[in-house]
Amino acid sequence: MKKILNYINGELVGPKSGQYLDNYNPSIGKVYSLIPNSDADDVQRAQEAAQAAFPEWSVTPKDERSRILMKLADLIDANLDMLAKAESVDNGKPVSLAKSVDIPRAASNFRFYATAVVQYSTHAHEMEDTAINYTLRQPIGVAGCISPWNLPLYLFSWKIAPALASGNCVVAKPSEVTPMTAYLLSKLCIEAGLPNGVLNIVHGLGPKVGQAITEHPDIPMISFTGGTVTGKHIASIAAPMFKKLSLELGGKNPNIIFADCDFDKMLSTTIRSSFANQGQICLCGSRIFIERPIYEKFKTAFVEKVSRMKVGNPADDTTKMGAIVSQSHMEKVLSYVDLAKDEGGTVLTGGNQALVDGECAEGWFIHPTIIEGLSFDCRTNQEEIFGPVVTIMPFDTEEEVLMMANSTKYGLASTVWTENLKKAHRMARNLHAGIVWINCWLLRDLRTPFGGAKQSGVGREGGFEALEFFTEPKNVCIKY
Ligand code: NAD
């Protein structure tokens, strides 16, 4: 069986303990590879390699760092088909999605930060004829980057690219649920000529490897994307150690549809924003609020289209919905459908495991699910489900929908559909969210700040925000 290896000091190596974990292909429900069950010893080796590489990498000219990251991006592009297939097998997502979104975006992340770092400039503050201050932004040292399973290479590279571009070395941990493309990336790093120790990838479980990274006294910054409960745990360890922390956490995003919207555009995008990647994108809109005059029209059209979505083998180009990432996650998502029924909801379509013929007969699939009849403040509408389950609710006024939209502990993203510009601006100002999409969804400009309010996170990624996170500002004051 294929063995995934750690990438430490430029070499592909097994875990010190010699122990491996099973890695599943969720579309067939079977183990297909093995992943290192690394521990604190492996993290220690990785940290030492990163620390040793830091003095040279941090003073390597930006142009040279940029050149290597560009080469890595080119290698990702050159291996698009192979990486997309691997991502699909490992995660269960349709190969067409991995090919059009995940892998191209991973290449873009490296390309974006390879160019951003050479364009980046710092501030100067002049005190008239007394003195001039200028800000130095220096790399800090070894960064810990911990990422989730839903967009494996996409989110992994979103952290690593700015950390490396700004001159830090990295100890990174991909999700143990979807480790394959991070492993394949480590091979491409070797091919791209990334110096030894600059990037180290340690595979394994969160409570072992992630915990060891978080606790390490010589890893002074942690960039984490994952669940809010894990983020809280990481913060409780890192904050008393005064580490720099970037936390990108869970969401329960509202999708607000006004009667004056462009109905067809809204409908096709809402299908995507509800069920892309089986609803396992932190930005998916899982609570759909519809202005009452078009509630019935929306419901009929939405249910009709969603009930015809093809759930099937992710390797098939015509599949719209692939497998759920793991059996335990499938069970968790289905338990929320049971909860919704207990809370008085009516399942309009879906609500159960989907059985797929052929080699996927034992796979973990769920029919896209729409539920109505729930109050905005029930558990189903307050807790993150992170699967192909949405609720629909009517509303009458802007004030009412804002109150319901803002009622959760989360504040990641939101979507608003209206042709009324003033209303759009009002909603954008009043929604408690880090991102507001008006008449679109998941339209991403990598220069913009990315992240959430309330329990959806602390700090922002994206654009120069990430370069600021991965550097320490130092003010230099010179008297004239
Ligand atoms: P998770 O929190 O279970 O795991 C995320 C990562 O943290 C994994 O690599 C895991 O191994 C690691 N981890 C687990 N325990 C740890 C510990 N004690 N110390 C250090 N690391 C530990 O999340 P998940 O199930 O992989 O991902 C789904 C969650 O991620 C959802 O809540 C989703 O909303 C969120 N997410 C957020 C964003 C965002 O940008 N805000 C993007 C994608 C996913």
Coordinates of C-alpha atoms and ligand atoms in Angstrom, one line a residue:
M1 CA 0.0 0.0 0.0
K2 CA 1.2 3.5 -0.9
K3 CA 2.9 5.3 2.0
I4 CA 2.8 9.0 2.4
L5 CA 6.0 10.4 3.9
N6 CA 7.0 13.5 5.9
Y7 CA 9.1 16.2 4.2
I8 CA 11.8 17.2 6.6
N9 CA 15.0 19.1 5.8
G10 CA 14.5 18.5 2.1
E11 CA 14.0 14.8 2.4
L12 CA 11.0 12.4 2.3
V13 CA 11.2 10.4 5.5
G14 CA 8.9 8.2 7.6
P15 CA 7.9 9.0 11.1
K16 CA 10.5 8.3 13.9
S17 CA 8.1 5.9 15.5
G18 CA 7.6 3.9 12.3
Q19 CA 3.8 4.0 12.9
Y20 CA 1.3 4.8 10.2
L21 CA -2.4 5.6 10.1
D22 CA -5.0 4.4 7.5
N23 CA -6.0 6.9 4.8
Y24 CA -9.4 6.4 3.3
N25 CA -10.9 7.0 -0.2
P26 CA -14.3 8.2 0.9
S27 CA -16.0 7.5 -2.4
I28 CA -15.3 3.8 -2.0
G29 CA -15.2 3.7 1.8
K30 CA -11.8 1.9 1.8
V31 CA -8.2 2.4 2.9
Y32 CA -6.0 3.3 -0.1
S33 CA -2.8 4.6 1.5
L34 CA -1.0 5.1 4.8
I35 CA -0.1 8.3 6.5
P36 CA 2.7 8.9 9.0
N37 CA 1.5 8.8 12.6
S38 CA 4.0 11.4 13.6
D39 CA 4.6 12.9 17.0
A40 CA 6.5 15.6 18.9
D41 CA 9.8 14.0 17.9
D42 CA 9.1 14.5 14.2
V43 CA 7.9 18.1 14.9
Q44 CA 11.1 18.7 16.8
R45 CA 13.2 17.5 13.8
A46 CA 11.2 19.7 11.5
Q47 CA 11.5 22.7 13.7
E48 CA 15.3 22.3 14.0
A49 CA 15.6 22.0 10.2
A50 CA 13.5 25.1 9.7
Q51 CA 15.4 27.0 12.4
A52 CA 18.7 26.1 10.7
A53 CA 17.4 27.2 7.3
F54 CA 16.1 30.5 8.5
P55 CA 19.3 32.6 8.6
E56 CA 19.9 32.0 4.9
W57 CA 16.3 32.0 3.6
S58 CA 15.4 35.2 5.5
V59 CA 18.2 37.1 3.7
T60 CA 17.7 35.4 0.3
P61 CA 16.8 38.3 -2.1
K62 CA 13.1 38.6 -2.6
D63 CA 13.5 38.1 -6.3
E64 CA 15.1 34.7 -5.7
R65 CA 12.5 33.6 -3.2
S66 CA 9.9 34.8 -5.8
R67 CA 11.6 32.8 -8.6
I68 CA 11.5 29.5 -6.6
L69 CA 7.8 30.0 -5.6
M70 CA 6.9 30.8 -9.3
K71 CA 8.6 27.6 -10.3
L72 CA 6.6 25.7 -7.7
A73 CA 3.4 27.3 -9.2
D74 CA 4.5 26.3 -12.7
L75 CA 5.0 22.7 -11.5
I76 CA 1.6 22.6 -9.9
D77 CA 0.1 23.7 -13.2
A78 CA 2.2 21.2 -15.1
N79 CA 0.8 18.4 -12.8
L80 CA -2.8 19.7 -12.8
D81 CA -4.4 16.4 -13.9
M82 CA -2.4 14.2 -11.5
L83 CA -3.0 16.6 -8.5
A84 CA -6.7 17.0 -9.3
K85 CA -7.2 13.3 -9.4
A86 CA -5.3 12.8 -6.2
E87 CA -7.4 15.5 -4.4
S88 CA -10.6 13.9 -5.6
V89 CA -9.6 10.4 -4.5
D90 CA -8.4 11.7 -1.1
N91 CA -11.3 14.1 -0.3
G92 CA -14.3 12.7 -2.3
K93 CA -14.8 16.0 -4.2
P94 CA -15.7 15.8 -8.0
V95 CA -12.5 15.7 -10.0
S96 CA -14.0 18.4 -12.2
L97 CA -14.1 20.7 -9.2
A98 CA -10.5 19.9 -8.1
K99 CA -9.4 20.5 -11.6
S100 CA -11.2 23.8 -12.1
V101 CA -10.9 25.3 -8.5
D102 CA -8.6 23.6 -6.0
I103 CA -5.5 22.9 -7.9
P104 CA -5.4 26.1 -10.1
R105 CA -6.1 28.1 -6.9
A106 CA -3.1 26.4 -5.2
A107 CA -0.9 27.5 -8.1
S108 CA -2.4 31.0 -7.9
N109 CA -1.6 31.2 -4.2
F110 CA 2.1 30.7 -4.8
R111 CA 2.1 33.0 -7.9
F112 CA 0.2 35.7 -6.0
Y113 CA 2.6 35.8 -3.0
A114 CA 5.7 35.4 -5.3
T115 CA 4.7 38.7 -6.9
A116 CA 3.1 40.4 -3.9
V117 CA 6.3 40.2 -1.9
V118 CA 8.3 42.0 -4.5
Q119 CA 5.6 44.7 -4.7
Y120 CA 5.2 45.1 -1.0
S121 CA 6.4 48.4 0.5
T122 CA 6.4 49.7 4.1
H123 CA 5.5 53.1 5.6
A124 CA 7.5 56.2 6.4
H125 CA 6.3 58.8 8.9
E126 CA 7.9 62.2 8.8
M127 CA 7.9 64.5 11.8
E128 CA 8.2 67.6 9.8
D129 CA 11.7 69.0 10.3
T130 CA 12.5 66.9 13.4
A131 CA 12.8 63.3 12.4
I132 CA 11.8 60.5 10.0
N133 CA 10.4 57.2 11.0
Y134 CA 10.4 54.2 8.7
T135 CA 9.0 50.8 9.3
L136 CA 11.0 47.7 8.7
R137 CA 9.0 44.5 8.2
Q138 CA 11.2 41.5 9.0
P139 CA 10.6 37.8 8.8
I140 CA 10.1 36.3 12.2
G141 CA 11.5 32.8 12.2
V142 CA 9.6 29.4 12.1
A143 CA 5.9 29.6 11.3
G144 CA 3.5 26.8 12.2
C145 CA 0.8 26.3 9.6
I146 CA -2.2 24.0 10.3
S147 CA -4.9 23.4 7.7
P148 CA -8.2 21.5 7.3
W149 CA -9.5 18.8 5.0
N150 CA -12.2 20.6 2.9
L151 CA -9.9 22.4 0.4
P152 CA -6.7 20.6 1.1
L153 CA -4.0 21.9 -1.2
Y154 CA -5.9 25.2 -1.7
L155 CA -5.9 26.2 2.0
F156 CA -2.5 24.6 2.7
S157 CA -0.8 26.7 0.1
W158 CA -2.8 29.8 1.1
K159 CA -0.7 29.8 4.4
I160 CA 2.6 28.5 3.2
A161 CA 3.0 30.8 0.2
P162 CA 2.9 34.1 2.2
A163 CA 5.0 32.6 5.1
L164 CA 7.7 31.5 2.7
A165 CA 7.5 34.6 0.4
S166 CA 8.1 36.9 3.4
G167 CA 11.3 35.0 4.4
N168 CA 10.1 32.7 7.1
C169 CA 10.7 28.9 7.3
V170 CA 7.7 26.7 8.0
V171 CA 6.6 23.6 9.8
A172 CA 3.2 22.7 8.3
K173 CA 0.6 20.1 9.1
P174 CA -2.1 19.2 6.6
S175 CA -5.2 17.5 7.8
E176 CA -4.8 13.8 8.5
V177 CA -8.1 13.3 6.7
T178 CA -6.7 14.5 3.4
P179 CA -2.9 14.4 3.4
M180 CA -2.2 13.3 -0.2
T181 CA -1.7 16.5 -2.1
A182 CA 0.5 18.1 0.6
Y183 CA 2.7 15.0 0.2
L184 CA 2.7 15.4 -3.6
L185 CA 3.5 19.1 -3.1
S186 CA 6.6 18.2 -1.1
K187 CA 8.0 16.3 -4.1
L188 CA 7.3 19.4 -6.3
C189 CA 9.2 21.5 -3.7
I190 CA 12.2 19.3 -4.1
E191 CA 11.9 19.6 -7.9
A192 CA 11.5 23.4 -7.7
G193 CA 14.8 23.7 -5.8
L194 CA 13.4 25.0 -2.5
P195 CA 16.4 24.9 -0.2
N196 CA 16.4 22.1 2.5
G197 CA 14.5 22.9 5.7
V198 CA 12.7 26.0 4.4
L199 CA 9.4 24.1 4.3
N200 CA 8.8 21.0 6.4
I201 CA 5.6 19.0 6.3
V202 CA 4.8 16.7 9.2
H203 CA 1.8 14.4 8.8
G204 CA -0.4 13.0 11.5
L205 CA -3.1 13.6 14.1
G206 CA -4.1 17.0 15.3
P207 CA -3.8 16.3 19.1
K208 CA -0.2 14.9 18.4
V209 CA 1.4 16.9 15.6
G210 CA -0.8 20.0 15.7
Q211 CA -0.5 20.1 19.4
A212 CA 3.3 19.8 19.3
I213 CA 3.5 22.6 16.7
T214 CA 1.2 24.8 18.9
E215 CA 3.2 24.1 22.1
H216 CA 6.7 24.4 20.6
P217 CA 8.5 27.3 22.3
D218 CA 10.5 28.1 19.1
I219 CA 7.5 28.4 16.7
P220 CA 6.4 31.9 17.5
M221 CA 3.5 32.2 15.1
I222 CA 0.6 29.9 14.3
S223 CA -1.6 30.2 11.3
F224 CA -4.6 27.9 11.7
T225 CA -7.7 27.1 9.6
G226 CA -10.2 24.7 11.0
G227 CA -13.1 24.3 13.5
T228 CA -13.9 26.9 16.1
V229 CA -13.5 24.4 19.0
T230 CA -10.0 23.5 17.8
G231 CA -9.2 27.2 17.3
K232 CA -10.2 28.0 20.9
H233 CA -8.0 25.2 22.1
I234 CA -5.0 26.4 20.1
A235 CA -5.5 30.0 21.3
S236 CA -5.6 28.8 24.9
I237 CA -2.1 27.4 24.4
A238 CA -0.6 30.0 22.1
A239 CA -1.9 33.1 23.7
P240 CA -0.1 32.7 27.1
M241 CA 3.1 32.1 25.1
F242 CA 2.5 35.4 23.3
K243 CA 2.6 33.8 19.9
K244 CA 1.3 35.6 16.8
L245 CA -2.0 33.9 16.0
S246 CA -4.2 33.9 12.9
L247 CA -7.4 31.8 13.3
E248 CA -9.7 31.1 10.4
L249 CA -12.6 29.2 11.9
G250 CA -16.2 28.0 11.3
G251 CA -19.2 29.7 9.9
K252 CA -23.0 29.6 9.5
N253 CA -23.4 31.9 6.6
P254 CA -26.6 33.6 5.7
N255 CA -27.8 33.9 2.0
I256 CA -30.3 36.7 1.9
I257 CA -32.5 36.9 -1.2
F258 CA -34.7 40.0 -1.8
A259 CA -37.7 39.9 -4.1
D260 CA -36.1 42.4 -6.5
C261 CA -33.1 40.1 -7.3
D262 CA -32.1 38.8 -10.7
F263 CA -34.0 35.5 -10.1
D264 CA -32.2 33.2 -12.6
K265 CA -28.7 34.3 -11.7
M266 CA -29.6 34.1 -8.0
L267 CA -31.0 30.6 -8.4
S268 CA -28.0 29.1 -10.2
T269 CA -25.5 30.7 -7.8
T270 CA -27.5 29.7 -4.8
I271 CA -27.3 26.0 -5.9
R272 CA -23.5 26.4 -6.0
S273 CA -23.2 28.4 -2.8
S274 CA -25.3 25.7 -1.0
F275 CA -23.8 22.5 -2.3
A276 CA -20.4 23.1 -3.9
N277 CA -17.9 20.6 -2.5
Q278 CA -20.9 18.8 -0.9
G279 CA -21.5 22.0 1.2
Q280 CA -18.1 21.5 2.8
I281 CA -16.8 25.0 2.2
C282 CA -16.6 27.4 5.1
L283 CA -18.1 30.1 2.9
C284 CA -21.2 28.1 1.8
G285 CA -24.5 29.8 2.6
S286 CA -26.4 27.3 4.8
R287 CA -29.2 29.6 6.0
I288 CA -31.2 30.9 3.1
F289 CA -33.6 33.8 3.9
I290 CA -36.1 34.6 1.1
E291 CA -38.3 37.7 1.0
R292 CA -41.9 36.5 1.3
P293 CA -43.3 37.6 -2.1
I294 CA -40.9 35.2 -3.9
Y295 CA -40.7 32.5 -1.2
E296 CA -43.0 29.9 -2.9
K297 CA -41.5 30.6 -6.4
F298 CA -38.0 30.2 -5.0
K299 CA -38.9 27.0 -3.0
T300 CA -40.4 25.3 -6.0
A301 CA -37.6 26.1 -8.4
F302 CA -34.8 25.4 -5.9
V303 CA -36.2 22.0 -4.8
E304 CA -36.9 21.0 -8.4
K305 CA -33.3 21.7 -9.5
V306 CA -31.6 20.4 -6.4
S307 CA -33.5 17.1 -6.4
R308 CA -32.1 16.5 -9.9
M309 CA -28.4 17.1 -9.0
K310 CA -26.3 14.1 -9.7
V311 CA -24.7 12.5 -6.7
G312 CA -22.1 10.0 -7.9
N313 CA -18.6 8.8 -8.5
P314 CA -16.3 11.8 -8.1
A315 CA -14.1 10.5 -10.9
D316 CA -17.0 11.0 -13.3
D317 CA -16.9 14.4 -15.1
T318 CA -20.7 14.7 -15.0
T319 CA -20.9 14.3 -11.2
K320 CA -22.1 17.5 -9.4
M321 CA -21.9 16.1 -5.8
G322 CA -19.2 13.7 -4.7
A323 CA -18.6 11.9 -1.5
I324 CA -18.6 13.3 2.1
V325 CA -15.0 13.4 3.4
S326 CA -15.4 10.6 6.0
Q327 CA -17.9 8.2 7.5
S328 CA -17.9 10.0 10.8
H329 CA -18.5 13.3 9.1
M330 CA -21.4 11.8 7.1
E331 CA -22.9 10.5 10.3
K332 CA -22.5 13.9 12.0
V333 CA -24.2 15.7 9.0
L334 CA -27.1 13.1 9.0
S335 CA -27.5 13.6 12.8
Y336 CA -28.3 17.2 12.1
V337 CA -31.1 16.2 9.7
D338 CA -32.6 14.1 12.5
L339 CA -32.2 17.1 14.8
A340 CA -33.9 19.4 12.3
K341 CA -36.9 17.0 12.2
D342 CA -37.0 16.9 16.0
E343 CA -37.0 20.7 15.9
G344 CA -40.1 20.7 13.7
G345 CA -38.4 21.0 10.2
T346 CA -39.7 19.4 7.0
V347 CA -37.3 17.9 4.6
L348 CA -38.2 19.0 1.1
T349 CA -35.6 17.0 -0.7
G350 CA -32.7 14.7 0.3
G351 CA -32.2 14.1 4.0
N352 CA -30.6 10.7 3.7
Q353 CA -27.5 8.8 2.6
A354 CA -27.2 8.4 -1.2
L355 CA -26.5 5.0 -2.6
V356 CA -24.2 5.0 -5.6
D357 CA -23.8 2.0 -7.9
G358 CA -20.7 0.3 -9.0
E359 CA -17.3 0.8 -7.3
C360 CA -18.8 3.5 -5.0
A361 CA -21.4 1.3 -3.5
E362 CA -19.7 1.4 -0.1
G363 CA -18.9 5.1 -0.3
W364 CA -20.1 7.9 1.9
F365 CA -22.6 10.1 0.0
I366 CA -25.5 12.3 1.1
H367 CA -28.3 13.7 -1.1
P368 CA -28.4 17.5 -1.2
T369 CA -30.9 18.4 1.5
I370 CA -33.3 21.3 1.8
I371 CA -35.2 21.9 5.1
E372 CA -38.0 24.4 5.8
G373 CA -40.2 25.2 8.8
L374 CA -37.5 25.9 11.3
S375 CA -37.1 29.0 13.5
F376 CA -34.0 31.1 13.0
D377 CA -32.8 30.4 16.5
C378 CA -33.1 26.6 16.7
R379 CA -29.9 24.6 16.9
T380 CA -30.0 23.5 13.3
N381 CA -29.9 27.2 12.3
Q382 CA -27.2 28.2 14.9
E383 CA -24.7 25.4 14.7
E384 CA -22.3 24.7 11.8
I385 CA -23.2 21.5 10.0
F386 CA -20.6 21.7 7.2
G387 CA -22.4 19.4 4.8
P388 CA -25.0 19.5 2.0
V389 CA -27.8 20.7 4.2
V390 CA -29.5 24.1 3.9
T391 CA -32.6 25.6 5.5
I392 CA -35.0 28.0 3.9
M393 CA -36.9 30.7 5.7
P394 CA -39.2 33.6 4.6
F395 CA -38.7 37.2 5.9
D396 CA -40.7 40.4 5.6
T397 CA -38.4 43.3 6.4
E398 CA -34.7 44.3 6.2
E399 CA -34.6 44.7 10.0
E400 CA -36.0 41.3 10.5
V401 CA -33.6 39.5 8.2
L402 CA -30.6 41.4 9.6
M403 CA -31.6 40.3 13.1
M404 CA -31.9 36.7 12.0
A405 CA -28.8 36.7 9.8
N406 CA -26.7 38.2 12.7
S407 CA -28.1 35.9 15.3
T408 CA -25.4 33.3 15.3
K409 CA -22.0 33.2 17.2
Y410 CA -20.3 33.1 13.8
G411 CA -19.5 35.9 11.3
L412 CA -17.6 34.6 8.4
A413 CA -19.3 35.3 5.1
S414 CA -22.7 36.4 3.8
T415 CA -24.5 36.8 0.5
V416 CA -27.1 39.3 -0.5
W417 CA -29.3 39.3 -3.7
T418 CA -30.9 42.6 -4.7
E419 CA -30.9 44.9 -7.7
N420 CA -31.3 47.9 -5.3
L421 CA -27.9 49.5 -4.8
K422 CA -28.9 51.5 -1.7
K423 CA -30.3 48.4 0.0
A424 CA -27.1 46.4 -1.0
H425 CA -24.9 49.1 0.7
R426 CA -27.1 49.1 3.8
M427 CA -27.0 45.4 4.1
A428 CA -23.2 45.3 3.6
R429 CA -22.7 47.8 6.4
N430 CA -25.0 46.1 8.8
L431 CA -24.1 42.4 8.4
H432 CA -21.8 41.0 11.0
A433 CA -19.4 39.2 8.7
G434 CA -15.9 39.4 7.4
I435 CA -17.1 39.0 3.8
V436 CA -20.2 40.2 2.1
W437 CA -20.9 39.1 -1.5
I438 CA -23.6 41.1 -3.3
N439 CA -25.1 39.3 -6.3
C440 CA -22.3 36.7 -6.4
W441 CA -20.6 34.1 -4.3
L442 CA -17.0 32.9 -3.9
L443 CA -15.8 35.6 -6.3
R444 CA -12.3 36.0 -4.9
D445 CA -9.7 38.7 -5.5
L446 CA -6.6 37.5 -3.6
R447 CA -5.7 41.0 -2.7
T448 CA -8.7 41.4 -0.4
P449 CA -8.8 40.7 3.4
F450 CA -10.1 37.2 4.1
G451 CA -11.5 36.1 7.4
G452 CA -14.3 36.2 9.9
A453 CA -15.8 38.2 12.7
K454 CA -17.0 36.9 16.1
Q455 CA -16.2 33.2 16.6
S456 CA -15.3 32.8 12.9
G457 CA -11.8 33.9 13.6
V458 CA -9.1 36.3 14.6
G459 CA -7.1 38.2 12.1
R460 CA -7.2 38.2 8.3
E461 CA -5.4 36.3 5.5
G462 CA -5.1 37.5 1.9
G463 CA -3.2 40.2 0.2
F464 CA -0.8 42.2 2.2
E465 CA -2.6 41.3 5.4
A466 CA -0.9 37.9 5.3
L467 CA 2.5 39.4 4.6
E468 CA 1.9 41.6 7.7
F469 CA 1.0 38.6 9.8
F470 CA 4.2 36.8 8.8
T471 CA 6.5 39.8 9.5
E472 CA 7.4 41.8 12.6
P473 CA 7.1 45.6 12.2
K474 CA 10.0 47.6 13.6
N475 CA 9.9 51.4 13.7
V476 CA 13.2 53.1 13.1
C477 CA 13.3 56.8 14.2
I478 CA 16.1 59.0 12.8
K479 CA 16.5 62.5 14.1
Y480 CA 17.3 65.0 11.4
Ligands
NAD1 P1 -10.4 20.7 12.7 O1 -10.4 21.8 13.6 O2 -10.9 19.4 13.2 O3 -9.0 20.4 12.1 C1 -8.2 21.4 11.4 C2 -6.7 21.1 11.6 O4 -6.4 21.2 13.0 C3 -6.4 19.6 11.2 O5 -5.1 19.6 10.5 C4 -6.3 18.9 12.5 O6 -5.5 17.8 12.5 C5 -5.7 20.0 13.4 N1 -5.9 19.8 14.8 C6 -6.9 19.1 15.4 N2 -6.7 19.1 16.8 C7 -5.7 19.9 17.0 C8 -5.0 20.3 18.2 N3 -5.4 19.9 19.4 N4 -3.9 21.1 18.1 C9 -3.5 21.6 16.9 N5 -4.1 21.2 15.7 C10 -5.2 20.4 15.8 O7 -11.2 21.1 11.4 P2 -11.6 20.3 10.1 O8 -12.7 19.3 10.5 O9 -10.4 19.7 9.5 O10 -12.2 21.4 9.1 C11 -13.5 21.8 9.1 C12 -13.6 23.1 9.8 O11 -12.8 24.1 9.3 C13 -15.0 23.7 9.7 O12 -15.4 24.3 11.0 C14 -14.8 24.9 8.7 O13 -15.7 25.9 8.8 C15 -13.5 25.3 9.0 N6 -12.9 26.0 7.9 C16 -12.7 27.4 8.0 C17 -12.2 28.1 7.0 C18 -12.0 29.6 7.1 O14 -11.3 30.1 6.2 N7 -12.5 30.3 8.0 C19 -11.8 27.4 5.8 C20 -12.0 26.1 5.7 C21 -12.5 25.4 6.8

